[in-house]
XYZ file of N, CA, C and O in Angstrom:
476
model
N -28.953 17.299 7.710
C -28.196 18.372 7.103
C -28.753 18.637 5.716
O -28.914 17.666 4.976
N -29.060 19.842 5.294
C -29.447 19.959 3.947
C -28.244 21.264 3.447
O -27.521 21.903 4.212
N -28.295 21.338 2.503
C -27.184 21.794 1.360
C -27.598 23.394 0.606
O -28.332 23.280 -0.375
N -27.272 24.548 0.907
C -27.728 26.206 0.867
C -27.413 26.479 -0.936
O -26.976 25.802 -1.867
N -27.877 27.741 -0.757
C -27.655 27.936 -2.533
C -26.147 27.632 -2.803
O -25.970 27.027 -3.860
N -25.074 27.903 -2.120
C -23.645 27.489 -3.077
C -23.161 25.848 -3.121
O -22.025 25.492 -3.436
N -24.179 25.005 -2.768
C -24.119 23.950 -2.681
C -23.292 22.977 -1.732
O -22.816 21.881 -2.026
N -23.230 23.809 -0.243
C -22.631 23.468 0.403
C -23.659 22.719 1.989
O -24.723 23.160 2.424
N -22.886 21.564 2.499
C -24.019 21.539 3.495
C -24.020 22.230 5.177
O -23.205 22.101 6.090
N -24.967 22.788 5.111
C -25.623 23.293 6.463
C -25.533 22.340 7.653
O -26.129 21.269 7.538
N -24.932 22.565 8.668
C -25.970 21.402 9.998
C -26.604 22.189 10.836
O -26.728 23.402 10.666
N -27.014 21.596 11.726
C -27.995 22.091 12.812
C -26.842 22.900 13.483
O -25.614 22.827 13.437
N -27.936 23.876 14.267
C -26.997 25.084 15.248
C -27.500 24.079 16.961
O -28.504 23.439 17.274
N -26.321 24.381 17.615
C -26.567 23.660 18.829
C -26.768 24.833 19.333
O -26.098 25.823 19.039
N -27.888 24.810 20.287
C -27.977 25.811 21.242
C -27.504 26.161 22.583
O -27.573 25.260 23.419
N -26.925 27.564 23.037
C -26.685 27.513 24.320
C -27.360 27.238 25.458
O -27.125 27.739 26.558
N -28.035 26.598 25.250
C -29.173 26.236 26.334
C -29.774 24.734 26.200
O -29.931 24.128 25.140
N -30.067 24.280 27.469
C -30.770 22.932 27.059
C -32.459 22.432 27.352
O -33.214 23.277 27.833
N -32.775 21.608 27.167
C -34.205 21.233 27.866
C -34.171 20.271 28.595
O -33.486 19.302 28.268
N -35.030 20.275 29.993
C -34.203 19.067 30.496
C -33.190 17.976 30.423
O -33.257 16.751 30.517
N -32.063 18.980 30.188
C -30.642 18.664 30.251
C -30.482 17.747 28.914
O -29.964 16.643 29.085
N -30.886 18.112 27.589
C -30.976 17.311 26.593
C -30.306 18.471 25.434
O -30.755 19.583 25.710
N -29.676 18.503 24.623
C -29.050 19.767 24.173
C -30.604 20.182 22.932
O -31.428 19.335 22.585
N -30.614 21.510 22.538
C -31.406 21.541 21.732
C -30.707 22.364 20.229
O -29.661 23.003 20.112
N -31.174 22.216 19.786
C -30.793 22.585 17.998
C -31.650 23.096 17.221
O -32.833 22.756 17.230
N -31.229 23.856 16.557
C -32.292 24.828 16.118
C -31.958 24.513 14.438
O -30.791 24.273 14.129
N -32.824 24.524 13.584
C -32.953 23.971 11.891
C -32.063 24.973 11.128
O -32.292 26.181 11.074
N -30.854 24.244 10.449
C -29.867 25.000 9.568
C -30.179 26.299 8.932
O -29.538 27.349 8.968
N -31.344 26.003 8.315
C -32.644 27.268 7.528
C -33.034 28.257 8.022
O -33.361 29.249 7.372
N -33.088 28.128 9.812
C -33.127 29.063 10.501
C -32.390 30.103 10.681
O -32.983 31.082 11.134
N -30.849 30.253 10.391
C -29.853 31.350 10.722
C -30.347 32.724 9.783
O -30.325 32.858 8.559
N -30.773 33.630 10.795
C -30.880 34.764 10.973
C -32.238 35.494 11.042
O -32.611 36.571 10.578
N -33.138 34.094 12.124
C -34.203 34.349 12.404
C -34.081 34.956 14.256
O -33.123 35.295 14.951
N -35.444 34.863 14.487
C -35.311 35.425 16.222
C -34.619 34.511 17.405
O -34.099 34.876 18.459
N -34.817 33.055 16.795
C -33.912 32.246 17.814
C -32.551 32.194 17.707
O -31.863 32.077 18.722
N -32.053 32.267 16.584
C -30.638 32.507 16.026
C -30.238 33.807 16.642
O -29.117 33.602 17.108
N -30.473 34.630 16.801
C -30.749 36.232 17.021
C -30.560 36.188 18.788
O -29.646 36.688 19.442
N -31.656 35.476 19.241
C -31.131 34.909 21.040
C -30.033 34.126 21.488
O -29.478 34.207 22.585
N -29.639 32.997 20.102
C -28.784 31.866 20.759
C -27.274 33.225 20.733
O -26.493 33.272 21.683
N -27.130 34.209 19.477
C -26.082 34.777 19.366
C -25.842 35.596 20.389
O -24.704 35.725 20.841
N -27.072 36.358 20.954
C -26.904 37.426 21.931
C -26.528 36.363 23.572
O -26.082 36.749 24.653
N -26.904 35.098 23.155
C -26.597 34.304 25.130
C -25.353 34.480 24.431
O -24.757 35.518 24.721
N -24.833 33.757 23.617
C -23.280 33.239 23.196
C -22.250 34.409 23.421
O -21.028 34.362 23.564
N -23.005 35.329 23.411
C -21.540 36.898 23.584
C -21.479 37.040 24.950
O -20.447 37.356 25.541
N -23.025 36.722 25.724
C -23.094 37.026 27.097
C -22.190 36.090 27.931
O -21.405 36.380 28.833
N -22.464 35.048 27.466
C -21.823 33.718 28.364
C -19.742 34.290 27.721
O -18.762 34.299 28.466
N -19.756 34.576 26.567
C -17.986 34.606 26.648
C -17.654 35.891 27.248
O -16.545 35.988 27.775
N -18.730 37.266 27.252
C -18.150 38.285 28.009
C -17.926 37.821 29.260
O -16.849 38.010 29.827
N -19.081 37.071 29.887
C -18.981 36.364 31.361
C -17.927 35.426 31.992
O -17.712 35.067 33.149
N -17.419 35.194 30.939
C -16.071 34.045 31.014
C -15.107 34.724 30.782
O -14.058 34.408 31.343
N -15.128 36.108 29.710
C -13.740 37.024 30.512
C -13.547 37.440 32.375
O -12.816 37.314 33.358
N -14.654 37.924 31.936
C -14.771 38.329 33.873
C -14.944 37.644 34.584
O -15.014 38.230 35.665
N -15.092 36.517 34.700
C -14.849 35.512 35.453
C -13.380 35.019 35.506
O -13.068 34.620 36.628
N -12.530 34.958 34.696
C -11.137 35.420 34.622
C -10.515 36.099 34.886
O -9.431 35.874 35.425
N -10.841 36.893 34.682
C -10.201 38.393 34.914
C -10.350 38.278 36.794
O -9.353 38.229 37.514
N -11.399 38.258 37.185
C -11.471 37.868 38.480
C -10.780 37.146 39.405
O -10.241 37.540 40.439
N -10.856 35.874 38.861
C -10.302 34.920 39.390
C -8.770 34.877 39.696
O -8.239 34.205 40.580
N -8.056 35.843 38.671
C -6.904 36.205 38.507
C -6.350 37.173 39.971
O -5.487 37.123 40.847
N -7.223 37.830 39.633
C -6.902 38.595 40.899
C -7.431 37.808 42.636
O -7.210 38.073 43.818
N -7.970 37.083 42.107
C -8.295 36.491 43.470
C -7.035 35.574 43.635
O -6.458 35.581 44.722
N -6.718 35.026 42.927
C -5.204 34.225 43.117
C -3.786 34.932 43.311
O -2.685 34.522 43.679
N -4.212 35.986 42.965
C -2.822 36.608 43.494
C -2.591 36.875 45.034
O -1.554 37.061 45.670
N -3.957 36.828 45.424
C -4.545 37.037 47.202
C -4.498 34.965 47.605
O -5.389 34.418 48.256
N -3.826 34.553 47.286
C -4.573 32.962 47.091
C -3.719 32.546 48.857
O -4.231 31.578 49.419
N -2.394 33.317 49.709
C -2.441 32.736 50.713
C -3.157 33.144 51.522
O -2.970 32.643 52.631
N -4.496 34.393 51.409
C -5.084 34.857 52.251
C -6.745 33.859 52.022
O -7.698 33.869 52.802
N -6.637 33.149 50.824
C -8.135 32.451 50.594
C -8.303 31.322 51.509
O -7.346 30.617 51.830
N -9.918 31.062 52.093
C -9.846 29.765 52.666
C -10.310 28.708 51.555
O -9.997 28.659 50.365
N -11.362 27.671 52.493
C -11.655 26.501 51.521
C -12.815 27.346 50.427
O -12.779 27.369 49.196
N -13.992 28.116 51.513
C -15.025 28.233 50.538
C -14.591 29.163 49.354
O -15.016 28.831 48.247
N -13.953 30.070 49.414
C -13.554 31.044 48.247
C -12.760 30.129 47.212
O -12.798 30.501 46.039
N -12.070 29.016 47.504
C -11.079 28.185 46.791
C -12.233 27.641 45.938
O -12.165 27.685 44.710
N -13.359 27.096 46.624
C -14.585 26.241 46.021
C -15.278 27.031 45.462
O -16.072 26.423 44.745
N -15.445 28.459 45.387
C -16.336 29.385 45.008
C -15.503 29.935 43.606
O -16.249 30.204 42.664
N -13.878 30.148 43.351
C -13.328 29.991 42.311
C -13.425 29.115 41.559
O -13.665 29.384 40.382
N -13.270 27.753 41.984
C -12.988 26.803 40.831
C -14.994 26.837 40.461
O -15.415 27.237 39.376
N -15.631 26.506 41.222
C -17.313 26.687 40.720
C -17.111 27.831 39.084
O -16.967 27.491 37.910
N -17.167 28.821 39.541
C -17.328 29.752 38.375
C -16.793 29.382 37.182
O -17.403 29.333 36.114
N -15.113 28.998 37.458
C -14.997 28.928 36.547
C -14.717 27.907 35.299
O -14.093 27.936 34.239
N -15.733 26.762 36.205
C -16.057 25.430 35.386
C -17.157 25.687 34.786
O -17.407 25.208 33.679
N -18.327 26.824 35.709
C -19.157 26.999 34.961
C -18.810 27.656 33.686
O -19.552 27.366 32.748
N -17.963 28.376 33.473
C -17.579 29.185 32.194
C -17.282 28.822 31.422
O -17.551 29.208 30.285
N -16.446 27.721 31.813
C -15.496 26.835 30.933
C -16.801 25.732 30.057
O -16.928 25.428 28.871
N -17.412 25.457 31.004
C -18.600 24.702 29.917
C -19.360 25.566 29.191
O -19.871 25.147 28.153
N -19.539 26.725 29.546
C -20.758 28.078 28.543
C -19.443 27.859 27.314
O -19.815 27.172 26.363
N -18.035 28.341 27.237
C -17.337 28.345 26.228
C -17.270 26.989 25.566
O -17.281 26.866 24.341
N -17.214 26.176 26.241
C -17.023 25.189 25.094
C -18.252 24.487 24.683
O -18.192 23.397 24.114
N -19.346 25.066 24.949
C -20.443 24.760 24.366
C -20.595 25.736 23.143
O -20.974 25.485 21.999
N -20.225 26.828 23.665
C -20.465 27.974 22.180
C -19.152 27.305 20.687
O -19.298 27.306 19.464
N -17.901 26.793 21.626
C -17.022 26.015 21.219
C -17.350 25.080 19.676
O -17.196 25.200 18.461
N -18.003 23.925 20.880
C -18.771 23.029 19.530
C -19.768 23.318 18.996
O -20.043 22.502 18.116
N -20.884 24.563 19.155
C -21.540 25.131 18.118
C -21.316 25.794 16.934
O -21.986 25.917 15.908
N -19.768 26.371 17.435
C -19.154 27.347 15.789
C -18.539 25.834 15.565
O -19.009 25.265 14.580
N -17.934 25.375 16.033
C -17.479 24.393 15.511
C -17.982 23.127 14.218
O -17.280 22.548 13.390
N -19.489 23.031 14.494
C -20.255 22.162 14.074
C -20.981 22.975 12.568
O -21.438 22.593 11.490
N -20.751 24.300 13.276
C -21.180 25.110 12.095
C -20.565 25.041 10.992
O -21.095 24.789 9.909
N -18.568 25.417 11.329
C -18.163 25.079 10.460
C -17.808 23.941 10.029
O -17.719 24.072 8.808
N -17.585 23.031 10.278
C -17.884 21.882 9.479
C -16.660 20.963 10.450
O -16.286 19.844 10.101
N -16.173 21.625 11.631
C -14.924 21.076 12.252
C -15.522 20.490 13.281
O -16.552 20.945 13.779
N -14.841 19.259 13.757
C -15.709 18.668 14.686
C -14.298 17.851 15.397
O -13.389 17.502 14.643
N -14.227 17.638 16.616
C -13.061 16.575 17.485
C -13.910 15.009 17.425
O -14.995 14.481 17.666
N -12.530 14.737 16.914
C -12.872 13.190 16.351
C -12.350 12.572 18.113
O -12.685 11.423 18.404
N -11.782 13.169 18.860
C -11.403 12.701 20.031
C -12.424 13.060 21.060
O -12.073 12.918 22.231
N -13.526 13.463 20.839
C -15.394 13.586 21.502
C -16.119 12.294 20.871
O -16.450 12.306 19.685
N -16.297 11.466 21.484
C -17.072 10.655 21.404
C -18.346 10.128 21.961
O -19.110 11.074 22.154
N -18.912 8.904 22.320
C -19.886 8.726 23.506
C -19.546 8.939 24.607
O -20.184 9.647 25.386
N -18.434 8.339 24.879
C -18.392 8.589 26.384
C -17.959 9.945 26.665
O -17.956 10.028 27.893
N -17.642 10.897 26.231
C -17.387 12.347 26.756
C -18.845 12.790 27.630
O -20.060 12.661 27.478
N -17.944 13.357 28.579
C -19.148 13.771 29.406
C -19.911 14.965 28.912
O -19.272 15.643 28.107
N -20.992 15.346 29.165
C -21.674 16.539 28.658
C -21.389 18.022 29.706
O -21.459 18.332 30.895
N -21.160 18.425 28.847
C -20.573 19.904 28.995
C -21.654 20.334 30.493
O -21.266 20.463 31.654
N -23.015 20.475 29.978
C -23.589 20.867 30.954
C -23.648 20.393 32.191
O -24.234 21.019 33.074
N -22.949 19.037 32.444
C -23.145 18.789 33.849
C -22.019 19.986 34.697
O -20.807 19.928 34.487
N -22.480 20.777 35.417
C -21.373 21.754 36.005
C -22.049 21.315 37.746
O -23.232 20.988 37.843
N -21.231 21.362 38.872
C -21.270 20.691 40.102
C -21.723 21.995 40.684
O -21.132 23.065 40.536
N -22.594 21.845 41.216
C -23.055 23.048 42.756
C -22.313 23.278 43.465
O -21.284 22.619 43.612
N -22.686 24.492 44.243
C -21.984 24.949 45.231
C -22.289 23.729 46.716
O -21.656 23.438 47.731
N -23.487 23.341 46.156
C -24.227 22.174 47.532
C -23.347 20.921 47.342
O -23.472 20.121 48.269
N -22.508 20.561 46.392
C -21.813 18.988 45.965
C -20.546 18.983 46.725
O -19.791 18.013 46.659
């Protein structure tokens, strides 16, 4: 972490994306270069995508005694995947601002593991 002109400290930006499943971070110094510029434009994509994936799902549950197993499995899929895109963007503003869950520790599982449609 290094410390900006008002003498406050910076941390790393976590990115929405990983590298072989390892999270990546982009250098405090960097905000409001071209990767900063991509991580912001995934981060709107992934929460517009997690409205509508809601918004969806909503209406698919109101149909929920006409659903079988795979549509039941094809709901909850989506919207675990979403649920991890948000709370990854989650602990990135989070970390930004300086707020962090003291109740995340080692053993918390990592966001990105999200289960296939094949599991």
């Amino acid at each position: 972490m290094r410390e900006d002109a008002s003498g406050s400290v910076k941390s790393p930006r976590l990115l929405p994306w990983t590298h072989e499943g390892e999270p990546c971070w982009l250098s405090a110094g960097s905000e409001g270069g071209v990767l900063s510029g991509l991580a912001d434009a995934i981060e709107a994509e992934q929460m517009r995508d997690g409205h509508e994936v809601l918004f969806q799902s909503r209406g698919l549950l109101e149909q929920s005694e006409r659903l079988g197993v795979h549509e039941w499995k094809l709901i909850a899929l989506r919207l675990t995947e979403s649920l991890a895109d948000v709370l990854r963007v989650s602990e990135s503003r989070g970390i930004r601002l300086g707020v962090t869950d003291p109740t995340l520790g080692d053993d918390a599982e990592e966001i990105d593991e999200v289960p296939t449609a094949d599991e």
